[in-house]
Short mmCIF file of C-alpha atoms in Angstrom, two decimals:
data_model
loop_
_atom_site.label_atom_id
_atom_site.label_comp_id
_atom_site.label_asym_id
_atom_site.label_seq_id
_atom_site.Cartn_x
_atom_site.Cartn_y
_atom_site.Cartn_z
CA ALA I 1 91.03 17.05 -7.68
CA GLN I 2 89.61 13.82 -8.89
CA SER I 3 91.48 11.54 -11.25
CA VAL I 4 91.08 8.11 -12.73
CA THR I 5 94.04 5.97 -13.71
CA GLN I 6 93.86 3.00 -16.04
CA PRO I 7 97.42 1.60 -15.92
CA ASP I 8 97.16 -0.65 -18.97
CA ILE I 9 96.97 1.15 -22.32
CA HIS I 10 96.55 -2.03 -24.35
CA ILE I 11 95.78 -5.62 -23.42
CA THR I 12 95.83 -8.63 -25.77
CA VAL I 13 93.92 -11.68 -24.70
CA SER I 14 93.03 -14.97 -26.37
CA GLU I 15 89.43 -15.82 -27.05
CA GLY I 16 88.05 -17.86 -24.14
CA ALA I 17 90.68 -16.54 -21.73
CA SER I 18 89.86 -14.37 -18.75
CA LEU I 19 90.24 -10.63 -18.77
CA GLU I 20 90.94 -8.10 -16.00
CA LEU I 21 91.14 -4.37 -16.52
CA ARG I 22 92.52 -2.19 -13.76
CA CYS I 23 91.16 1.14 -12.55
CA ASN I 24 92.37 3.30 -9.69
CA TYR I 25 90.82 6.61 -8.68
CA SER I 26 91.66 9.55 -6.52
CA TYR I 27 88.65 11.35 -5.05
CA GLY I 28 87.71 13.27 -1.97
CA ALA I 29 85.03 10.79 -0.96
CA THR I 30 83.85 7.49 -2.33
CA PRO I 31 82.41 8.42 -5.73
CA TYR I 32 80.01 6.61 -7.96
CA LEU I 33 82.00 4.28 -10.20
CA PHE I 34 81.32 3.22 -13.79
CA TRP I 35 82.78 1.12 -16.58
CA TYR I 36 81.93 1.97 -20.20
CA VAL I 37 82.83 0.28 -23.43
CA GLN I 38 83.38 2.05 -26.78
CA SER I 39 83.49 0.20 -30.09
CA PRO I 40 84.75 1.86 -33.25
CA GLY I 41 82.18 4.31 -34.55
CA GLN I 42 79.96 3.81 -31.53
CA GLY I 43 79.17 5.86 -28.53
CA LEU I 44 79.96 4.80 -24.98
CA GLN I 45 77.83 1.99 -23.58
CA LEU I 46 77.50 1.51 -19.85
CA LEU I 47 78.68 -1.98 -18.70
CA LEU I 48 78.09 -1.60 -14.97
CA LYS I 49 78.03 0.85 -12.11
CA TYR I 50 78.66 0.90 -8.38
CA PHE I 51 76.80 3.17 -6.02
CA SER I 52 76.81 1.35 -2.68
CA GLY I 53 76.18 -2.05 -1.12
CA ASP I 54 77.71 -5.31 -2.44
CA THR I 55 81.19 -4.52 -3.64
CA LEU I 56 80.99 -7.09 -6.46
CA VAL I 57 78.83 -5.66 -9.21
CA GLN I 58 77.39 -7.60 -12.16
CA GLY I 59 76.97 -5.94 -15.49
CA ILE I 60 75.95 -6.62 -19.03
CA LYS I 61 77.78 -8.92 -21.47
CA GLY I 62 79.11 -11.11 -18.66
CA PHE I 63 81.29 -8.45 -17.03
CA GLU I 64 81.68 -7.85 -13.35
CA ALA I 65 83.68 -5.42 -11.28
CA GLU I 66 84.88 -5.32 -7.73
CA PHE I 67 85.14 -2.13 -5.62
CA LYS I 68 87.93 -2.10 -3.08
CA ARG I 69 87.77 0.94 -0.92
CA SER I 70 91.15 0.34 0.77
CA GLN I 71 92.87 0.28 -2.63
CA SER I 72 90.69 2.92 -4.32
CA SER I 73 90.22 0.44 -7.12
CA PHE I 74 87.39 -0.73 -9.31
CA ASN I 75 88.68 -3.50 -11.54
CA LEU I 76 86.69 -5.00 -14.36
CA ARG I 77 86.70 -8.74 -15.09
CA LYS I 78 85.26 -11.21 -17.45
CA PRO I 79 85.86 -14.98 -17.12
CA SER I 80 85.84 -15.86 -20.78
CA VAL I 81 86.25 -13.26 -23.49
CA HIS I 82 84.60 -13.40 -26.90
CA TRP I 83 85.95 -11.85 -30.13
CA SER I 84 83.15 -9.27 -29.89
CA ASP I 85 84.70 -7.94 -26.64
CA ALA I 86 87.48 -6.25 -28.62
CA ALA I 87 86.93 -2.58 -27.90
CA GLU I 88 88.10 0.31 -25.77
CA TYR I 89 87.11 0.30 -22.09
CA PHE I 90 86.77 3.34 -19.90
CA CYS I 91 86.54 3.61 -16.11
CA ALA I 92 84.75 6.71 -14.86
CA VAL I 93 83.85 8.30 -11.54
CA GLY I 94 81.21 10.80 -10.61
CA PRO I 95 80.19 12.69 -7.49
CA ARG I 96 77.51 11.22 -5.19
CA SER I 97 74.85 13.51 -6.52
CA ASN I 98 72.60 13.50 -9.53
CA ASP I 99 74.69 15.69 -11.76
CA TYR I 100 76.04 13.09 -14.23
CA LYS I 101 79.40 14.91 -14.48
CA LEU I 102 81.89 12.12 -15.05
CA SER I 103 85.65 11.98 -15.02
CA PHE I 104 87.07 9.28 -17.22
CA GLY I 105 90.34 7.41 -17.35
CA ALA I 106 92.39 7.33 -20.53
CA GLY I 107 91.02 3.95 -21.50
CA THR I 108 92.34 0.44 -22.15
CA THR I 109 92.20 -1.05 -25.60
CA VAL I 110 91.44 -4.72 -25.66
CA THR I 111 92.50 -6.92 -28.54
CA VAL I 112 91.10 -10.49 -28.76
CA ARG I 113 93.18 -13.03 -30.70
CA ALA I 114 91.65 -16.21 -32.08
CA ASP T 1 63.55 5.00 -30.00
CA ALA T 2 66.52 6.37 -31.92
CA GLY T 3 68.60 6.91 -28.77
CA VAL T 4 70.97 9.89 -28.69
CA THR T 5 71.69 11.23 -32.15
CA GLN T 6 74.39 13.72 -33.19
CA SER T 7 75.08 15.56 -36.37
CA PRO T 8 77.15 15.91 -38.39
CA THR T 9 79.12 12.65 -38.15
CA HIS T 10 82.32 14.23 -39.40
CA LEU T 11 83.44 17.80 -39.86
CA ILE T 12 86.52 19.49 -41.23
CA LYS T 13 87.33 23.10 -40.36
CA THR T 14 90.32 25.40 -40.49
CA ARG T 15 91.83 27.32 -37.68
CA GLY T 16 89.97 30.38 -36.64
CA GLN T 17 86.67 29.15 -37.90
CA GLN T 18 83.57 28.55 -35.89
CA VAL T 19 81.64 25.29 -35.66
CA THR T 20 78.24 24.15 -34.41
CA LEU T 21 77.53 20.56 -33.34
CA ARG T 22 74.07 19.25 -32.69
CA CYS T 23 72.58 16.66 -30.35
CA SER T 24 69.12 15.18 -29.99
CA PRO T 25 68.69 13.40 -26.61
CA LYS T 26 66.97 10.07 -26.06
CA SER T 27 63.24 10.41 -25.85
CA GLY T 28 62.12 11.41 -22.37
CA HIS T 29 65.56 12.75 -21.27
CA ASP T 30 65.85 16.36 -20.10
CA THR T 31 69.60 16.79 -19.41
CA VAL T 32 72.33 16.99 -22.07
CA SER T 33 76.02 16.87 -21.36
CA TRP T 34 78.92 17.42 -23.82
CA TYR T 35 82.29 15.75 -23.71
CA GLN T 36 85.46 16.14 -25.72
CA GLN T 37 87.46 13.05 -26.45
CA ALA T 38 90.90 13.68 -27.90
CA LEU T 39 92.69 10.88 -29.72
CA GLY T 40 93.90 8.26 -27.23
CA GLN T 41 92.27 9.97 -24.31
CA GLY T 42 89.17 9.50 -22.24
CA PRO T 43 86.24 11.93 -22.62
CA GLN T 44 86.53 15.30 -20.84
CA PHE T 45 83.45 16.97 -19.51
CA ILE T 46 82.69 20.31 -21.21
CA PHE T 47 79.34 21.34 -19.86
CA GLN T 48 75.83 20.22 -19.06
CA TYR T 49 72.41 21.80 -19.89
CA TYR T 50 69.13 21.43 -18.08
CA GLU T 51 66.01 23.54 -18.53
CA GLU T 52 67.82 25.55 -21.24
CA GLU T 53 70.46 26.70 -18.77
CA GLU T 54 74.14 25.71 -18.41
CA ARG T 55 74.11 23.80 -15.18
CA GLN T 56 77.72 22.73 -14.84
CA ARG T 57 80.92 23.47 -16.67
CA GLY T 58 84.24 21.72 -16.92
CA ASN T 59 87.66 23.28 -17.43
CA PHE T 60 87.10 24.61 -20.93
CA PRO T 61 87.51 28.20 -22.23
CA ASP T 62 84.71 30.51 -23.12
CA ARG T 63 85.29 29.71 -26.82
CA PHE T 64 83.11 26.65 -26.01
CA SER T 65 79.48 27.62 -25.59
CA GLY T 66 76.18 25.81 -25.84
CA HIS T 67 72.50 26.02 -25.93
CA GLN T 68 69.57 23.80 -25.08
CA PHE T 69 66.22 24.26 -26.84
CA PRO T 70 62.66 23.70 -25.44
CA ASN T 71 62.58 20.28 -27.09
CA TYR T 72 65.73 19.40 -25.01
CA SER T 73 68.00 19.18 -28.08
CA SER T 74 71.33 20.92 -27.69
CA GLU T 75 74.06 22.61 -29.66
CA LEU T 76 77.77 22.96 -28.94
CA ASN T 77 79.51 25.95 -30.46
CA VAL T 78 83.23 26.43 -30.67
CA ASN T 79 84.69 29.72 -31.80
CA ALA T 80 88.18 30.55 -33.01
CA LEU T 81 89.06 26.97 -33.64
CA LEU T 82 92.53 25.74 -32.67
CA LEU T 83 94.35 22.67 -33.94
CA GLY T 84 93.94 21.28 -30.42
CA ASP T 85 90.19 21.33 -30.70
CA SER T 86 90.40 18.32 -33.08
CA ALA T 87 88.59 15.57 -31.24
CA LEU T 88 85.49 13.40 -31.03
CA TYR T 89 82.66 15.32 -29.36
CA LEU T 90 80.21 13.22 -27.49
CA CYS T 91 76.78 14.12 -26.33
CA ALA T 92 75.10 12.30 -23.49
CA SER T 93 71.58 12.58 -22.20
CA ALA T 94 69.82 11.56 -19.04
CA VAL T 95 66.88 12.27 -16.82
CA LEU T 96 68.20 14.60 -14.10
CA ALA T 97 65.81 13.43 -11.39
CA ASP T 98 66.80 9.77 -11.90
CA SER T 99 70.15 10.23 -10.15
CA TYR T 100 72.50 8.28 -12.39
CA ASN T 101 69.94 5.81 -13.56
CA GLU T 102 71.78 5.78 -16.82
CA GLN T 103 73.41 8.35 -19.02
CA PHE T 104 73.20 7.46 -22.74
CA PHE T 105 75.94 8.55 -25.16
CA GLY T 106 75.64 9.37 -28.84
CA PRO T 107 78.09 8.15 -31.47
CA GLY T 108 79.85 11.50 -31.54
CA THR T 109 80.95 14.08 -34.08
CA ARG T 110 84.54 13.80 -35.28
CA LEU T 111 85.92 17.35 -35.72
CA THR T 112 89.20 17.85 -37.60
CA VAL T 113 90.81 21.33 -37.49
CA LEU T 114 93.38 21.96 -40.16
#
């Protein structure tokens, strides 16, 4: 069965500092990989996705993620965080077909301190 | 374009009651998926509708049922509510043929079961 693990429940980072959120997955074959962000009272917004090709993926809001097949990981990074990046972040996986059925990790809450 | 909309925003029910949640997909989208997000957890896939039929289903009991209308809007029905059904219910829409182009999420309906 597929599963997604986000080891860090809560991360606190200073504004302007770098951020890295970890994601590991267990899946029968290399899935499609996604990172979503959820702000209070908002729905999930897609930050970036990996289907194939270059293992370093660029997304919106200055985020990037790197797929490492050998480690079954898809970690999210941002070089310099802004106060508006405070939110909950979810890693998700889906099968390599157009069915949009996603499995999500439990999420990582990011707090940004001034 | 209003994006994905959901109603109501919040709902309070008591155990044993039935509830109906509603979702209007983003304009041009033909596929609607429903997710349950318990407090502190990632979203869990409930089911997906396409062409007014349930296309896929996650590991949820038959108390959870749905419907899709000709205008692509959708309803989620939950019968015999349990305390454990308290959660944020998210609706997501997409174009099935676009193969993960992007799935848009609504802001959710917060259901509290007392």
